[in-house]
Amino acid sequence: MDLTEKIEKEVQIKASADQFFKIFSTQAHHIPNICSEHIHEIAVHEGDWETPGSIKKWNYTIDGKTMSVKESVEIDEANKKVIFNILEGDLMEHHKSLKSTVEAIAKDDGGALVKWSLEYEKMHADVPSLHSYLDLLEKMTKDIDNHLLKP
């Protein structure tokens, strides 16, 4: 039985692709202030806020449960894409591997299309899918968009 899955979600935003990409590529430390209902803290454990390969720990709430995850980030500036490789944390109790990708695609109207994907391998068949995480990422995207549109 194949225990690998890839799930995706697209969110239209009014902010530019460059603005959105910048938050995740170099300014992740602002996310807890922007999305405080869901994201409580992001701390650098190795490296810094801007260097690919730096390791950060996220504390967040999903479905009423407080959780954490450590990730290493890859940045593709040409495609405005950030890849989060999950190293450890609550999610890794039931998954062999997990990667989250966000891509901001510029639209002609000045806004952007934000594409999120989660690719993971479950440890066993009865591990639930991560659709609730896609819902969290959609809420974060909308919070960040609203923040970026403020004068």
Coordinates of N, CA and C in Angstrom, one line a residue:
M1 N 0.8 -1.2 0.0 CA 0.0 0.0 0.0 C 0.9 1.2 0.0
D2 N 0.6 2.2 -0.9 CA 1.3 3.4 -1.0 C 0.9 4.4 0.2
L3 N 1.8 4.8 1.0 CA 1.5 5.7 2.1 C 1.9 7.1 1.8
T4 N 2.3 7.4 0.6 CA 2.7 8.8 0.3 C 1.5 9.6 -0.3
E5 N 1.4 10.8 0.1 CA 0.4 11.7 -0.4 C 0.9 13.1 -0.8
K6 N 0.3 13.7 -1.7 CA 0.5 15.1 -2.0 C -0.8 15.8 -2.1
I7 N -1.0 16.8 -1.2 CA -2.2 17.6 -1.3 C -1.9 19.1 -1.5
E8 N -2.8 19.8 -2.1 CA -2.5 21.2 -2.5 C -3.7 22.1 -2.3
K9 N -3.4 23.4 -2.2 CA -4.5 24.4 -2.1 C -4.0 25.6 -2.7
E10 N -4.8 26.3 -3.4 CA -4.5 27.6 -4.0 C -5.3 28.7 -3.4
V11 N -4.7 29.9 -3.1 CA -5.4 31.0 -2.5 C -5.1 32.3 -3.3
Q12 N -6.1 33.0 -3.8 CA -5.9 34.3 -4.5 C -5.7 35.3 -3.4
I13 N -4.7 36.2 -3.6 CA -4.4 37.3 -2.8 C -4.3 38.6 -3.6
K14 N -4.5 39.7 -2.9 CA -4.4 41.0 -3.5 C -3.0 41.6 -3.5
A15 N -2.2 41.2 -2.5 CA -0.8 41.7 -2.3 C 0.0 41.1 -3.5
S16 N 1.1 41.7 -3.7 CA 2.0 41.2 -4.8 C 2.7 39.9 -4.4
A17 N 3.1 39.1 -5.4 CA 3.8 37.9 -5.2 C 5.1 38.2 -4.5
D18 N 5.8 39.3 -4.9 CA 7.0 39.7 -4.2 C 6.9 39.9 -2.7
Q19 N 5.8 40.7 -2.4 CA 5.6 41.0 -1.0 C 5.3 39.7 -0.2
F20 N 4.5 38.8 -0.7 CA 4.2 37.6 0.0 C 5.4 36.7 0.1
F21 N 6.1 36.6 -1.0 CA 7.3 35.7 -0.9 C 8.3 36.2 0.1
K22 N 8.5 37.5 0.2 CA 9.4 38.2 1.1 C 9.2 37.8 2.6
I23 N 7.9 37.7 2.9 CA 7.5 37.3 4.3 C 8.1 35.9 4.6
F24 N 7.9 35.0 3.8 CA 8.4 33.6 4.0 C 9.9 33.4 3.8
S25 N 10.5 34.2 2.9 CA 11.9 34.0 2.5 C 12.8 34.7 3.5
T26 N 12.4 35.9 4.0 CA 13.4 36.7 4.8 C 12.8 37.3 6.0
Q27 N 11.5 37.2 6.2 CA 10.8 37.9 7.3 C 9.9 37.1 8.1
A28 N 10.2 35.8 8.2 CA 9.3 34.8 8.9 C 9.1 35.3 10.4
H29 N 10.0 36.0 11.0 CA 9.9 36.4 12.3 C 8.7 37.3 12.6
H30 N 8.1 37.9 11.5 CA 6.9 38.7 11.6 C 5.6 37.9 11.6
I31 N 5.7 36.7 11.2 CA 4.5 35.8 11.1 C 3.7 35.7 12.4
P32 N 4.4 35.4 13.5 CA 3.6 35.3 14.8 C 2.8 36.6 15.1
N33 N 3.3 37.8 14.7 CA 2.6 39.0 15.0 C 1.4 39.2 14.0
I34 N 1.6 38.7 12.8 CA 0.6 38.8 11.7 C -0.5 37.8 11.9
C35 N -0.2 36.6 12.3 CA -1.1 35.4 12.4 C -1.1 34.9 13.9
S36 N -1.2 35.8 14.8 CA -1.1 35.4 16.2 C -2.1 34.4 16.7
E37 N -3.3 34.4 16.1 CA -4.3 33.4 16.5 C -3.8 32.0 16.2
H38 N -3.0 31.8 15.2 CA -2.6 30.4 14.8 C -1.1 30.1 15.1
I39 N -0.2 31.1 14.8 CA 1.2 30.9 15.0 C 1.7 31.7 16.2
H40 N 2.3 31.0 17.2 CA 2.6 31.7 18.4 C 4.1 32.1 18.5
E41 N 4.9 31.4 17.8 CA 6.4 31.7 17.9 C 7.1 31.0 16.8
I42 N 8.1 31.7 16.2 CA 9.0 31.1 15.3 C 10.4 31.6 15.8
A43 N 11.3 30.6 16.1 CA 12.6 30.9 16.6 C 13.7 30.2 15.8
V44 N 14.8 30.9 15.6 CA 15.9 30.4 14.8 C 16.7 29.5 15.7
H45 N 17.0 28.3 15.3 CA 17.8 27.4 16.1 C 19.2 27.2 15.5
E46 N 19.3 27.4 14.2 CA 20.6 27.4 13.5 C 20.5 28.3 12.3
G47 N 21.6 29.1 12.1 CA 21.6 30.1 11.0 C 20.9 31.4 11.4
D48 N 20.1 31.9 10.4 CA 19.4 33.2 10.7 C 18.1 33.2 9.9
W49 N 17.5 34.3 9.8 CA 16.1 34.4 9.2 C 16.2 34.4 7.7
E50 N 17.3 34.6 7.1 CA 17.4 34.8 5.6 C 18.1 33.7 4.9
T51 N 19.0 32.9 5.5 CA 19.9 32.0 4.8 C 19.2 30.7 4.6
P52 N 19.2 30.2 3.4 CA 18.7 28.9 3.1 C 19.4 27.8 3.9
G53 N 18.7 26.8 4.4 CA 19.3 25.8 5.3 C 19.2 26.1 6.8
S54 N 18.9 27.4 7.1 CA 18.7 27.7 8.5 C 17.5 26.9 9.1
I55 N 17.7 26.6 10.4 CA 16.6 25.8 11.0 C 15.8 26.6 12.0
K56 N 14.5 26.5 11.8 CA 13.6 27.3 12.7 C 12.6 26.4 13.4
K57 N 12.2 26.8 14.5 CA 11.1 26.0 15.3 C 9.9 26.9 15.3
W58 N 8.7 26.3 14.9 CA 7.5 26.9 14.9 C 6.6 26.4 16.0
N59 N 5.9 27.2 16.7 CA 4.9 26.8 17.7 C 3.6 27.4 17.2
Y60 N 2.6 26.5 17.1 CA 1.3 26.9 16.5 C 0.2 26.1 17.1
T61 N -1.1 26.5 16.8 CA -2.3 25.8 17.3 C -3.0 25.4 16.0
I62 N -3.4 24.1 16.0 CA -4.3 23.6 15.0 C -5.3 22.7 15.6
D63 N -6.6 22.9 15.2 CA -7.7 22.1 15.8 C -7.7 22.1 17.3
G64 N -7.3 23.3 17.9 CA -7.4 23.5 19.3 C -6.2 22.9 20.0
K65 N -5.2 22.3 19.3 CA -4.1 21.7 20.0 C -2.8 22.5 19.7
T66 N -2.0 22.7 20.7 CA -0.7 23.4 20.5 C 0.3 22.4 20.1
M67 N 1.0 22.8 19.1 CA 2.0 21.8 18.5 C 3.3 22.6 18.1
S68 N 4.3 21.8 17.8 CA 5.6 22.5 17.3 C 6.2 21.6 16.2
V69 N 7.0 22.3 15.4 CA 7.8 21.6 14.3 C 9.1 22.4 14.1
K70 N 10.1 21.6 13.8 CA 11.4 22.2 13.3 C 11.5 21.9 11.9
E71 N 12.0 23.0 11.2 CA 12.1 22.9 9.7 C 13.4 23.5 9.2
S72 N 13.8 23.1 8.1 CA 14.9 23.7 7.3 C 14.3 24.2 6.0
V73 N 14.8 25.4 5.6 CA 14.1 26.0 4.5 C 15.0 26.1 3.3
E74 N 14.4 25.9 2.1 CA 15.1 26.1 0.8 C 14.4 27.2 0.1
I75 N 15.1 28.1 -0.5 CA 14.5 29.3 -1.2 C 14.9 29.3 -2.7
D76 N 13.8 29.4 -3.5 CA 14.0 29.5 -4.9 C 13.5 30.9 -5.3
E77 N 14.4 31.8 -5.3 CA 14.0 33.2 -5.6 C 13.4 33.4 -7.0
A78 N 14.0 32.8 -8.0 CA 13.5 32.9 -9.4 C 12.0 32.6 -9.5
N79 N 11.6 31.6 -8.8 CA 10.2 31.1 -8.9 C 9.3 31.5 -7.7
K80 N 9.9 32.4 -6.8 CA 9.2 32.8 -5.6 C 8.6 31.7 -4.8
K81 N 9.5 30.7 -4.6 CA 9.0 29.4 -3.9 C 9.9 29.2 -2.7
V82 N 9.2 28.7 -1.6 CA 9.9 28.4 -0.4 C 9.5 26.9 0.0
I83 N 10.5 26.1 0.2 CA 10.3 24.7 0.6 C 10.7 24.5 2.0
F84 N 9.8 24.0 2.8 CA 10.1 23.7 4.2 C 10.2 22.2 4.4
N85 N 11.4 21.8 4.8 CA 11.7 20.4 5.0 C 11.5 20.1 6.5
I86 N 10.5 19.4 6.9 CA 10.2 19.2 8.3 C 11.2 18.1 8.9
L87 N 11.9 18.5 9.9 CA 12.9 17.7 10.5 C 12.5 16.9 11.7
E88 N 11.7 17.6 12.6 CA 11.2 16.9 13.8 C 10.0 17.7 14.3
G89 N 9.3 17.1 15.3 CA 8.2 17.8 15.9 C 7.0 16.8 16.0
D90 N 5.9 17.4 16.4 CA 4.7 16.6 16.6 C 4.2 15.9 15.3
L91 N 4.3 16.5 14.2 CA 3.9 15.8 12.9 C 4.8 14.6 12.6
M92 N 6.0 14.6 13.0 CA 6.9 13.5 12.7 C 6.6 12.2 13.5
E93 N 5.7 12.3 14.5 CA 5.3 11.1 15.2 C 4.6 10.1 14.4
H94 N 4.0 10.6 13.3 CA 3.2 9.7 12.4 C 3.6 9.8 11.0
H95 N 4.7 10.4 10.7 CA 5.1 10.6 9.3 C 6.6 10.3 9.2
K96 N 6.9 9.6 8.1 CA 8.4 9.3 7.8 C 9.0 10.5 7.2
S97 N 8.3 11.3 6.4 CA 8.8 12.5 5.8 C 7.7 13.5 5.5
L98 N 8.1 14.7 5.5 CA 7.1 15.8 5.3 C 7.8 17.0 4.7
K99 N 7.2 17.5 3.6 CA 7.7 18.7 3.0 C 6.6 19.6 2.6
S100 N 6.7 20.9 3.0 CA 5.7 21.9 2.6 C 6.3 22.9 1.7
T101 N 5.5 23.2 0.6 CA 6.0 24.2 -0.3 C 5.0 25.3 -0.5
V102 N 5.5 26.6 -0.6 CA 4.6 27.7 -0.9 C 5.2 28.4 -2.1
E103 N 4.4 28.8 -3.1 CA 4.8 29.5 -4.2 C 3.9 30.6 -4.5
A104 N 4.5 31.8 -4.7 CA 3.7 33.0 -5.0 C 3.8 33.3 -6.5
I105 N 2.7 33.3 -7.2 CA 2.7 33.5 -8.7 C 2.1 34.8 -9.0
A106 N 2.8 35.7 -9.6 CA 2.3 37.1 -9.9 C 1.2 37.0 -10.9
K107 N 0.2 37.8 -10.7 CA -1.0 37.9 -11.7 C -0.9 39.3 -12.3
D108 N -1.5 39.4 -13.5 CA -1.5 40.6 -14.3 C -2.1 41.8 -13.5
D109 N -3.1 41.5 -12.7 CA -3.8 42.6 -11.9 C -3.0 43.1 -10.7
G110 N -1.8 42.6 -10.5 CA -1.0 43.1 -9.4 C -1.1 42.2 -8.2
G111 N -2.1 41.3 -8.1 CA -2.2 40.4 -7.0 C -1.4 39.1 -7.3
A112 N -1.7 38.1 -6.6 CA -0.9 36.8 -6.8 C -1.8 35.6 -6.5
L113 N -1.3 34.5 -7.0 CA -1.9 33.2 -6.7 C -0.9 32.5 -5.8
V114 N -1.3 32.1 -4.6 CA -0.4 31.4 -3.7 C -0.8 30.0 -3.7
K115 N 0.2 29.1 -4.0 CA 0.0 27.7 -4.1 C 0.8 27.0 -2.9
W116 N 0.0 26.3 -2.1 CA 0.6 25.5 -1.0 C 0.5 24.0 -1.4
S117 N 1.5 23.3 -1.1 CA 1.5 21.8 -1.2 C 2.1 21.2 0.0
L118 N 1.6 20.0 0.3 CA 2.2 19.2 1.4 C 2.4 17.8 0.8
E119 N 3.7 17.4 0.9 CA 4.1 16.1 0.4 C 4.6 15.3 1.6
Y120 N 4.0 14.1 1.8 CA 4.4 13.4 3.0 C 4.2 11.9 2.9
E121 N 4.9 11.1 3.7 CA 4.7 9.7 3.8 C 4.3 9.3 5.2
K122 N 3.2 8.7 5.3 CA 2.6 8.2 6.6 C 3.4 7.0 7.1
M123 N 3.4 6.8 8.4 CA 4.0 5.6 8.9 C 3.1 4.4 8.8
H124 N 1.8 4.6 8.8 CA 0.8 3.5 8.6 C -0.5 4.1 8.0
A125 N -1.3 3.2 7.5 CA -2.5 3.6 6.7 C -3.5 4.4 7.4
D126 N -3.6 4.2 8.7 CA -4.7 4.9 9.5 C -4.3 6.3 10.0
V127 N -3.2 6.8 9.6 CA -2.8 8.2 9.9 C -3.7 9.1 9.0
P128 N -4.4 10.0 9.6 CA -5.2 10.9 8.8 C -4.5 11.8 7.9
S129 N -5.1 12.3 6.8 CA -4.5 13.2 5.9 C -4.3 14.5 6.6
L130 N -3.5 15.4 6.0 CA -3.2 16.7 6.6 C -4.0 17.8 6.0
H131 N -5.2 17.6 5.6 CA -6.1 18.7 5.1 C -6.3 19.8 6.1
S132 N -6.3 19.5 7.4 CA -6.5 20.6 8.4 C -5.3 21.5 8.3
Y133 N -4.1 21.0 8.0 CA -2.9 21.9 7.8 C -3.1 22.8 6.6
L134 N -3.6 22.3 5.5 CA -3.9 23.1 4.4 C -4.8 24.2 4.8
D135 N -5.8 23.9 5.6 CA -6.8 25.0 6.0 C -6.0 26.0 6.9
L136 N -5.1 25.6 7.7 CA -4.3 26.5 8.5 C -3.5 27.4 7.6
L137 N -2.9 26.8 6.6 CA -2.0 27.6 5.7 C -2.9 28.6 4.9
E138 N -4.1 28.2 4.6 CA -5.0 29.2 3.9 C -5.3 30.3 4.8
K139 N -5.6 30.1 6.1 CA -5.9 31.2 7.0 C -4.7 32.1 7.2
M140 N -3.5 31.5 7.3 CA -2.2 32.3 7.4 C -2.1 33.1 6.2
T141 N -2.3 32.6 5.0 CA -2.2 33.3 3.7 C -3.1 34.5 3.7
K142 N -4.3 34.3 4.1 CA -5.3 35.5 4.2 C -4.9 36.5 5.2
D143 N -4.4 36.1 6.4 CA -3.9 37.0 7.4 C -2.8 37.8 6.9
I144 N -1.8 37.2 6.2 CA -0.7 37.9 5.7 C -1.1 38.8 4.6
D145 N -2.0 38.4 3.7 CA -2.5 39.3 2.7 C -3.1 40.6 3.3
N146 N -4.0 40.4 4.3 CA -4.6 41.5 4.9 C -3.6 42.4 5.5
H147 N -2.6 41.9 6.1 CA -1.5 42.7 6.8 C -0.7 43.5 5.7
L148 N -0.4 42.8 4.6 CA 0.4 43.5 3.5 C -0.4 44.6 2.8
L149 N -1.8 44.5 2.9 CA -2.6 45.5 2.3 C -2.8 46.8 3.1
K150 N -2.5 46.7 4.4 CA -2.7 47.8 5.3 C -1.8 49.0 4.9
P151 N -2.3 50.2 4.9 CA -1.5 51.4 4.6 C -0.4 51.6 5.5

